[in-house]
Amino acid sequence: MTTGDGPNQEISCRLSLTWSEKAATEAEAVATISCSGHGRAFLDGSISDGQPVCECYGCYSGTDCSELSAGCAADANSGDPIYLEPFWMQNAVDTAVVISGWHRLLSAVPLTDLLREGSASNDVTEMMIKILSSTKEDSRAKSASALAGIFNARTDFRESCIAVKTLCVVMKLLILNLSTY
């Protein structure tokens, strides 16, 4: 973008971020949820009434993780790195990582979250299924490849209703492709 006239012209370049800027803003908002130092709320974690809620560390419970569970013993040999959390929080700018939904799907997202309508991982999966019907061949190929990777990595996902939905879309595509030959 150019502003001004003649020798006083300025050239301004700013990348226009889309999903990552929105994701970072939402993640920072969720990071401010207080869990009494005994838990953490996550943007893609547990939700109550449409809002992220605290996921408590071991031995703690309650809406803000402030209730110590009776009879819970600490294991000094567990190697739990939670004691480093204040350091990472103080250095958040230098340690932040934004991971897109399509990468998150291949991690340890519980099957219930993948299947729950409205969850981030379900929304991304549904979008990839819709892209299978796209008129853009390269988009269809990338989506099919990503879905194949998920089904390959997640045996529990193969027998889900989403797997059936994906197969129905793929079968329609195959029938359409066969009819053009």
JSON list of C-alpha atoms in Angstrom, two decimals:
[
{"chain": "A", "resi": 1, "resn": "MET", "atom": "CA", "xyz": [0.00, 0.00, 0.00]},
{"chain": "A", "resi": 2, "resn": "THR", "atom": "CA", "xyz": [1.35, 3.45, -0.89]},
{"chain": "A", "resi": 3, "resn": "THR", "atom": "CA", "xyz": [0.41, 6.62, 0.97]},
{"chain": "A", "resi": 4, "resn": "GLY", "atom": "CA", "xyz": [1.34, 10.26, 0.33]},
{"chain": "A", "resi": 5, "resn": "ASP", "atom": "CA", "xyz": [2.51, 12.05, -2.83]},
{"chain": "A", "resi": 6, "resn": "GLY", "atom": "CA", "xyz": [5.86, 12.52, -4.53]},
{"chain": "A", "resi": 7, "resn": "PRO", "atom": "CA", "xyz": [9.05, 12.15, -2.48]},
{"chain": "A", "resi": 8, "resn": "ASN", "atom": "CA", "xyz": [7.06, 11.84, 0.76]},
{"chain": "A", "resi": 9, "resn": "GLN", "atom": "CA", "xyz": [5.45, 8.56, -0.31]},
{"chain": "A", "resi": 10, "resn": "GLU", "atom": "CA", "xyz": [5.53, 5.79, 2.25]},
{"chain": "A", "resi": 11, "resn": "ILE", "atom": "CA", "xyz": [5.25, 2.15, 1.46]},
{"chain": "A", "resi": 12, "resn": "SER", "atom": "CA", "xyz": [3.49, 0.13, 4.12]},
{"chain": "A", "resi": 13, "resn": "CYS", "atom": "CA", "xyz": [3.52, -3.65, 4.13]},
{"chain": "A", "resi": 14, "resn": "ARG", "atom": "CA", "xyz": [1.64, -5.65, 6.70]},
{"chain": "A", "resi": 15, "resn": "LEU", "atom": "CA", "xyz": [0.82, -9.29, 6.42]},
{"chain": "A", "resi": 16, "resn": "SER", "atom": "CA", "xyz": [-2.85, -9.87, 6.81]},
{"chain": "A", "resi": 17, "resn": "LEU", "atom": "CA", "xyz": [-3.23, -12.74, 9.25]},
{"chain": "A", "resi": 18, "resn": "THR", "atom": "CA", "xyz": [-6.46, -14.66, 9.18]},
{"chain": "A", "resi": 19, "resn": "TRP", "atom": "CA", "xyz": [-7.09, -17.73, 11.33]},
{"chain": "A", "resi": 20, "resn": "SER", "atom": "CA", "xyz": [-3.87, -17.53, 13.35]},
{"chain": "A", "resi": 21, "resn": "GLU", "atom": "CA", "xyz": [-4.52, -14.01, 14.67]},
{"chain": "A", "resi": 22, "resn": "LYS", "atom": "CA", "xyz": [-8.06, -14.96, 15.72]},
{"chain": "A", "resi": 23, "resn": "ALA", "atom": "CA", "xyz": [-6.79, -18.19, 17.29]},
{"chain": "A", "resi": 24, "resn": "ALA", "atom": "CA", "xyz": [-4.11, -16.33, 19.24]},
{"chain": "A", "resi": 25, "resn": "THR", "atom": "CA", "xyz": [-6.65, -13.81, 20.56]},
{"chain": "A", "resi": 26, "resn": "GLU", "atom": "CA", "xyz": [-9.02, -16.58, 21.63]},
{"chain": "A", "resi": 27, "resn": "ALA", "atom": "CA", "xyz": [-6.18, -18.58, 23.22]},
{"chain": "A", "resi": 28, "resn": "GLU", "atom": "CA", "xyz": [-5.02, -15.58, 25.25]},
{"chain": "A", "resi": 29, "resn": "ALA", "atom": "CA", "xyz": [-8.57, -15.00, 26.49]},
{"chain": "A", "resi": 30, "resn": "VAL", "atom": "CA", "xyz": [-8.85, -18.61, 27.64]},
{"chain": "A", "resi": 31, "resn": "ALA", "atom": "CA", "xyz": [-5.40, -18.46, 29.27]},
{"chain": "A", "resi": 32, "resn": "THR", "atom": "CA", "xyz": [-6.70, -15.78, 31.64]},
{"chain": "A", "resi": 33, "resn": "ILE", "atom": "CA", "xyz": [-9.26, -18.17, 33.18]},
{"chain": "A", "resi": 34, "resn": "SER", "atom": "CA", "xyz": [-8.18, -18.73, 36.78]},
{"chain": "A", "resi": 35, "resn": "CYS", "atom": "CA", "xyz": [-7.85, -22.35, 37.85]},
{"chain": "A", "resi": 36, "resn": "SER", "atom": "CA", "xyz": [-6.27, -21.60, 41.26]},
{"chain": "A", "resi": 37, "resn": "GLY", "atom": "CA", "xyz": [-2.85, -22.68, 40.04]},
{"chain": "A", "resi": 38, "resn": "HIS", "atom": "CA", "xyz": [-4.04, -26.31, 40.09]},
{"chain": "A", "resi": 39, "resn": "GLY", "atom": "CA", "xyz": [-5.35, -26.65, 36.57]},
{"chain": "A", "resi": 40, "resn": "ARG", "atom": "CA", "xyz": [-5.60, -24.98, 33.20]},
{"chain": "A", "resi": 41, "resn": "ALA", "atom": "CA", "xyz": [-8.35, -24.08, 30.72]},
{"chain": "A", "resi": 42, "resn": "PHE", "atom": "CA", "xyz": [-7.70, -24.79, 27.05]},
{"chain": "A", "resi": 43, "resn": "LEU", "atom": "CA", "xyz": [-9.35, -23.39, 23.97]},
{"chain": "A", "resi": 44, "resn": "ASP", "atom": "CA", "xyz": [-9.88, -26.91, 22.62]},
{"chain": "A", "resi": 45, "resn": "GLY", "atom": "CA", "xyz": [-10.48, -28.49, 26.01]},
{"chain": "A", "resi": 46, "resn": "SER", "atom": "CA", "xyz": [-13.50, -29.13, 28.20]},
{"chain": "A", "resi": 47, "resn": "ILE", "atom": "CA", "xyz": [-16.51, -26.86, 27.65]},
{"chain": "A", "resi": 48, "resn": "SER", "atom": "CA", "xyz": [-19.51, -26.01, 29.81]},
{"chain": "A", "resi": 49, "resn": "ASP", "atom": "CA", "xyz": [-22.34, -23.77, 28.57]},
{"chain": "A", "resi": 50, "resn": "GLY", "atom": "CA", "xyz": [-20.29, -23.04, 25.46]},
{"chain": "A", "resi": 51, "resn": "GLN", "atom": "CA", "xyz": [-17.30, -21.74, 27.43]},
{"chain": "A", "resi": 52, "resn": "PRO", "atom": "CA", "xyz": [-13.92, -23.38, 28.18]},
{"chain": "A", "resi": 53, "resn": "VAL", "atom": "CA", "xyz": [-13.60, -24.59, 31.77]},
{"chain": "A", "resi": 54, "resn": "CYS", "atom": "CA", "xyz": [-10.72, -25.63, 34.01]},
{"chain": "A", "resi": 55, "resn": "GLU", "atom": "CA", "xyz": [-9.16, -29.06, 33.59]},
{"chain": "A", "resi": 56, "resn": "CYS", "atom": "CA", "xyz": [-7.76, -29.83, 37.03]},
{"chain": "A", "resi": 57, "resn": "TYR", "atom": "CA", "xyz": [-4.40, -31.42, 37.72]},
{"chain": "A", "resi": 58, "resn": "GLY", "atom": "CA", "xyz": [-4.26, -34.65, 39.73]},
{"chain": "A", "resi": 59, "resn": "CYS", "atom": "CA", "xyz": [-5.52, -34.38, 43.33]},
{"chain": "A", "resi": 60, "resn": "TYR", "atom": "CA", "xyz": [-7.64, -31.27, 42.59]},
{"chain": "A", "resi": 61, "resn": "SER", "atom": "CA", "xyz": [-11.25, -30.73, 41.56]},
{"chain": "A", "resi": 62, "resn": "GLY", "atom": "CA", "xyz": [-13.96, -28.07, 41.51]},
{"chain": "A", "resi": 63, "resn": "THR", "atom": "CA", "xyz": [-14.89, -25.45, 38.95]},
{"chain": "A", "resi": 64, "resn": "ASP", "atom": "CA", "xyz": [-11.66, -23.56, 39.65]},
{"chain": "A", "resi": 65, "resn": "CYS", "atom": "CA", "xyz": [-9.57, -26.59, 40.76]},
{"chain": "A", "resi": 66, "resn": "SER", "atom": "CA", "xyz": [-9.30, -25.25, 44.31]},
{"chain": "A", "resi": 67, "resn": "GLU", "atom": "CA", "xyz": [-10.57, -28.37, 46.09]},
{"chain": "A", "resi": 68, "resn": "LEU", "atom": "CA", "xyz": [-7.87, -30.79, 47.23]},
{"chain": "A", "resi": 69, "resn": "SER", "atom": "CA", "xyz": [-9.03, -34.38, 46.95]},
{"chain": "A", "resi": 70, "resn": "ALA", "atom": "CA", "xyz": [-9.00, -36.29, 50.23]},
{"chain": "A", "resi": 71, "resn": "GLY", "atom": "CA", "xyz": [-6.45, -39.09, 50.50]},
{"chain": "A", "resi": 72, "resn": "CYS", "atom": "CA", "xyz": [-4.53, -37.99, 47.43]},
{"chain": "A", "resi": 73, "resn": "ALA", "atom": "CA", "xyz": [-0.80, -38.59, 47.78]},
{"chain": "A", "resi": 74, "resn": "ALA", "atom": "CA", "xyz": [1.87, -36.71, 45.87]},
{"chain": "A", "resi": 75, "resn": "ASP", "atom": "CA", "xyz": [4.34, -38.84, 43.93]},
{"chain": "A", "resi": 76, "resn": "ALA", "atom": "CA", "xyz": [7.76, -37.17, 44.17]},
{"chain": "A", "resi": 77, "resn": "ASN", "atom": "CA", "xyz": [9.12, -39.62, 41.58]},
{"chain": "A", "resi": 78, "resn": "SER", "atom": "CA", "xyz": [6.54, -38.80, 38.92]},
{"chain": "A", "resi": 79, "resn": "GLY", "atom": "CA", "xyz": [8.68, -36.22, 37.13]},
{"chain": "A", "resi": 80, "resn": "ASP", "atom": "CA", "xyz": [5.64, -33.99, 36.64]},
{"chain": "A", "resi": 81, "resn": "PRO", "atom": "CA", "xyz": [6.90, -30.76, 34.99]},
{"chain": "A", "resi": 82, "resn": "ILE", "atom": "CA", "xyz": [4.01, -28.57, 36.20]},
{"chain": "A", "resi": 83, "resn": "TYR", "atom": "CA", "xyz": [6.39, -26.81, 38.58]},
{"chain": "A", "resi": 84, "resn": "LEU", "atom": "CA", "xyz": [7.94, -25.16, 35.48]},
{"chain": "A", "resi": 85, "resn": "GLU", "atom": "CA", "xyz": [4.62, -23.63, 34.42]},
{"chain": "A", "resi": 86, "resn": "PRO", "atom": "CA", "xyz": [5.30, -20.16, 35.95]},
{"chain": "A", "resi": 87, "resn": "PHE", "atom": "CA", "xyz": [8.51, -19.92, 33.89]},
{"chain": "A", "resi": 88, "resn": "TRP", "atom": "CA", "xyz": [6.69, -20.75, 30.66]},
{"chain": "A", "resi": 89, "resn": "MET", "atom": "CA", "xyz": [3.89, -18.33, 31.45]},
{"chain": "A", "resi": 90, "resn": "GLN", "atom": "CA", "xyz": [6.38, -15.49, 32.15]},
{"chain": "A", "resi": 91, "resn": "ASN", "atom": "CA", "xyz": [8.04, -16.23, 28.81]},
{"chain": "A", "resi": 92, "resn": "ALA", "atom": "CA", "xyz": [4.85, -16.84, 26.86]},
{"chain": "A", "resi": 93, "resn": "VAL", "atom": "CA", "xyz": [5.77, -14.58, 23.93]},
{"chain": "A", "resi": 94, "resn": "ASP", "atom": "CA", "xyz": [8.98, -16.51, 23.30]},
{"chain": "A", "resi": 95, "resn": "THR", "atom": "CA", "xyz": [7.43, -19.93, 23.80]},
{"chain": "A", "resi": 96, "resn": "ALA", "atom": "CA", "xyz": [4.00, -19.67, 22.17]},
{"chain": "A", "resi": 97, "resn": "VAL", "atom": "CA", "xyz": [3.06, -22.17, 19.49]},
{"chain": "A", "resi": 98, "resn": "VAL", "atom": "CA", "xyz": [-0.08, -21.95, 17.33]},
{"chain": "A", "resi": 99, "resn": "ILE", "atom": "CA", "xyz": [-1.15, -25.33, 16.00]},
{"chain": "A", "resi": 100, "resn": "SER", "atom": "CA", "xyz": [-3.80, -25.55, 13.32]},
{"chain": "A", "resi": 101, "resn": "GLY", "atom": "CA", "xyz": [-6.78, -27.84, 13.86]},
{"chain": "A", "resi": 102, "resn": "TRP", "atom": "CA", "xyz": [-5.74, -30.23, 11.14]},
{"chain": "A", "resi": 103, "resn": "HIS", "atom": "CA", "xyz": [-2.49, -30.94, 13.03]},
{"chain": "A", "resi": 104, "resn": "ARG", "atom": "CA", "xyz": [-4.26, -31.22, 16.39]},
{"chain": "A", "resi": 105, "resn": "LEU", "atom": "CA", "xyz": [-6.50, -33.98, 15.04]},
{"chain": "A", "resi": 106, "resn": "LEU", "atom": "CA", "xyz": [-3.58, -36.37, 14.83]},
{"chain": "A", "resi": 107, "resn": "SER", "atom": "CA", "xyz": [-2.69, -35.95, 18.50]},
{"chain": "A", "resi": 108, "resn": "ALA", "atom": "CA", "xyz": [-4.44, -37.33, 21.53]},
{"chain": "A", "resi": 109, "resn": "VAL", "atom": "CA", "xyz": [-7.84, -35.69, 21.07]},
{"chain": "A", "resi": 110, "resn": "PRO", "atom": "CA", "xyz": [-10.37, -38.04, 22.66]},
{"chain": "A", "resi": 111, "resn": "LEU", "atom": "CA", "xyz": [-12.80, -39.65, 20.22]},
{"chain": "A", "resi": 112, "resn": "THR", "atom": "CA", "xyz": [-15.70, -38.02, 22.09]},
{"chain": "A", "resi": 113, "resn": "ASP", "atom": "CA", "xyz": [-14.27, -34.57, 21.22]},
{"chain": "A", "resi": 114, "resn": "LEU", "atom": "CA", "xyz": [-13.80, -35.54, 17.57]},
{"chain": "A", "resi": 115, "resn": "LEU", "atom": "CA", "xyz": [-17.43, -36.66, 17.40]},
{"chain": "A", "resi": 116, "resn": "ARG", "atom": "CA", "xyz": [-18.95, -33.83, 19.49]},
{"chain": "A", "resi": 117, "resn": "GLU", "atom": "CA", "xyz": [-20.69, -31.30, 17.22]},
{"chain": "A", "resi": 118, "resn": "GLY", "atom": "CA", "xyz": [-19.31, -27.82, 17.79]},
{"chain": "A", "resi": 119, "resn": "SER", "atom": "CA", "xyz": [-15.90, -28.91, 19.04]},
{"chain": "A", "resi": 120, "resn": "ALA", "atom": "CA", "xyz": [-12.90, -27.47, 17.20]},
{"chain": "A", "resi": 121, "resn": "SER", "atom": "CA", "xyz": [-11.67, -30.89, 16.08]},
{"chain": "A", "resi": 122, "resn": "ASN", "atom": "CA", "xyz": [-15.13, -31.89, 14.84]},
{"chain": "A", "resi": 123, "resn": "ASP", "atom": "CA", "xyz": [-15.51, -28.61, 12.94]},
{"chain": "A", "resi": 124, "resn": "VAL", "atom": "CA", "xyz": [-12.17, -29.14, 11.18]},
{"chain": "A", "resi": 125, "resn": "THR", "atom": "CA", "xyz": [-13.06, -32.74, 10.29]},
{"chain": "A", "resi": 126, "resn": "GLU", "atom": "CA", "xyz": [-16.44, -31.68, 8.91]},
{"chain": "A", "resi": 127, "resn": "MET", "atom": "CA", "xyz": [-14.74, -28.97, 6.85]},
{"chain": "A", "resi": 128, "resn": "MET", "atom": "CA", "xyz": [-12.32, -31.51, 5.36]},
{"chain": "A", "resi": 129, "resn": "ILE", "atom": "CA", "xyz": [-15.27, -33.73, 4.43]},
{"chain": "A", "resi": 130, "resn": "LYS", "atom": "CA", "xyz": [-16.99, -30.77, 2.72]},
{"chain": "A", "resi": 131, "resn": "ILE", "atom": "CA", "xyz": [-13.78, -29.98, 0.83]},
{"chain": "A", "resi": 132, "resn": "LEU", "atom": "CA", "xyz": [-13.93, -33.49, -0.65]},
{"chain": "A", "resi": 133, "resn": "SER", "atom": "CA", "xyz": [-16.84, -32.19, -2.75]},
{"chain": "A", "resi": 134, "resn": "SER", "atom": "CA", "xyz": [-14.92, -29.10, -3.87]},
{"chain": "A", "resi": 135, "resn": "THR", "atom": "CA", "xyz": [-14.57, -28.31, -7.56]},
{"chain": "A", "resi": 136, "resn": "LYS", "atom": "CA", "xyz": [-10.85, -27.73, -7.00]},
{"chain": "A", "resi": 137, "resn": "GLU", "atom": "CA", "xyz": [-9.03, -30.99, -7.58]},
{"chain": "A", "resi": 138, "resn": "ASP", "atom": "CA", "xyz": [-5.93, -30.05, -5.55]},
{"chain": "A", "resi": 139, "resn": "SER", "atom": "CA", "xyz": [-8.10, -29.10, -2.54]},
{"chain": "A", "resi": 140, "resn": "ARG", "atom": "CA", "xyz": [-9.95, -32.42, -2.79]},
{"chain": "A", "resi": 141, "resn": "ALA", "atom": "CA", "xyz": [-6.64, -34.30, -2.97]},
{"chain": "A", "resi": 142, "resn": "LYS", "atom": "CA", "xyz": [-5.19, -32.51, 0.07]},
{"chain": "A", "resi": 143, "resn": "SER", "atom": "CA", "xyz": [-8.35, -33.07, 2.07]},
{"chain": "A", "resi": 144, "resn": "ALA", "atom": "CA", "xyz": [-8.50, -36.75, 1.10]},
{"chain": "A", "resi": 145, "resn": "SER", "atom": "CA", "xyz": [-4.85, -37.16, 2.07]},
{"chain": "A", "resi": 146, "resn": "ALA", "atom": "CA", "xyz": [-5.39, -35.51, 5.46]},
{"chain": "A", "resi": 147, "resn": "LEU", "atom": "CA", "xyz": [-8.48, -37.63, 6.18]},
{"chain": "A", "resi": 148, "resn": "ALA", "atom": "CA", "xyz": [-6.65, -40.79, 5.11]},
{"chain": "A", "resi": 149, "resn": "GLY", "atom": "CA", "xyz": [-3.87, -39.90, 7.53]},
{"chain": "A", "resi": 150, "resn": "ILE", "atom": "CA", "xyz": [-6.34, -39.46, 10.36]},
{"chain": "A", "resi": 151, "resn": "PHE", "atom": "CA", "xyz": [-8.08, -42.76, 9.62]},
{"chain": "A", "resi": 152, "resn": "ASN", "atom": "CA", "xyz": [-4.71, -44.48, 9.37]},
{"chain": "A", "resi": 153, "resn": "ALA", "atom": "CA", "xyz": [-3.48, -43.07, 12.70]},
{"chain": "A", "resi": 154, "resn": "ARG", "atom": "CA", "xyz": [-6.76, -43.34, 14.62]},
{"chain": "A", "resi": 155, "resn": "THR", "atom": "CA", "xyz": [-8.17, -46.86, 14.66]},
{"chain": "A", "resi": 156, "resn": "ASP", "atom": "CA", "xyz": [-10.97, -45.66, 16.97]},
{"chain": "A", "resi": 157, "resn": "PHE", "atom": "CA", "xyz": [-11.98, -43.07, 14.39]},
{"chain": "A", "resi": 158, "resn": "ARG", "atom": "CA", "xyz": [-12.39, -45.64, 11.60]},
{"chain": "A", "resi": 159, "resn": "GLU", "atom": "CA", "xyz": [-15.62, -47.03, 13.03]},
{"chain": "A", "resi": 160, "resn": "SER", "atom": "CA", "xyz": [-17.25, -43.67, 13.81]},
{"chain": "A", "resi": 161, "resn": "CYS", "atom": "CA", "xyz": [-20.20, -41.93, 12.18]},
{"chain": "A", "resi": 162, "resn": "ILE", "atom": "CA", "xyz": [-17.75, -39.48, 10.62]},
{"chain": "A", "resi": 163, "resn": "ALA", "atom": "CA", "xyz": [-15.98, -42.37, 8.89]},
{"chain": "A", "resi": 164, "resn": "VAL", "atom": "CA", "xyz": [-19.31, -43.46, 7.40]},
{"chain": "A", "resi": 165, "resn": "LYS", "atom": "CA", "xyz": [-20.06, -39.90, 6.28]},
{"chain": "A", "resi": 166, "resn": "THR", "atom": "CA", "xyz": [-16.61, -39.62, 4.68]},
{"chain": "A", "resi": 167, "resn": "LEU", "atom": "CA", "xyz": [-17.06, -42.93, 2.86]},
{"chain": "A", "resi": 168, "resn": "CYS", "atom": "CA", "xyz": [-20.43, -41.78, 1.49]},
{"chain": "A", "resi": 169, "resn": "VAL", "atom": "CA", "xyz": [-18.84, -38.63, 0.05]},
{"chain": "A", "resi": 170, "resn": "VAL", "atom": "CA", "xyz": [-15.94, -40.64, -1.40]},
{"chain": "A", "resi": 171, "resn": "MET", "atom": "CA", "xyz": [-18.34, -43.15, -2.96]},
{"chain": "A", "resi": 172, "resn": "LYS", "atom": "CA", "xyz": [-20.30, -40.32, -4.62]},
{"chain": "A", "resi": 173, "resn": "LEU", "atom": "CA", "xyz": [-17.04, -38.92, -6.00]},
{"chain": "A", "resi": 174, "resn": "LEU", "atom": "CA", "xyz": [-16.05, -42.32, -7.34]},
{"chain": "A", "resi": 175, "resn": "ILE", "atom": "CA", "xyz": [-19.42, -42.79, -9.00]},
{"chain": "A", "resi": 176, "resn": "LEU", "atom": "CA", "xyz": [-19.18, -39.31, -10.57]},
{"chain": "A", "resi": 177, "resn": "ASN", "atom": "CA", "xyz": [-15.65, -40.00, -11.79]},
{"chain": "A", "resi": 178, "resn": "LEU", "atom": "CA", "xyz": [-16.64, -43.39, -13.23]},
{"chain": "A", "resi": 179, "resn": "SER", "atom": "CA", "xyz": [-19.59, -41.89, -15.05]},
{"chain": "A", "resi": 180, "resn": "THR", "atom": "CA", "xyz": [-17.30, -39.39, -16.85]},
{"chain": "A", "resi": 181, "resn": "TYR", "atom": "CA", "xyz": [-15.25, -42.19, -18.44]}
]
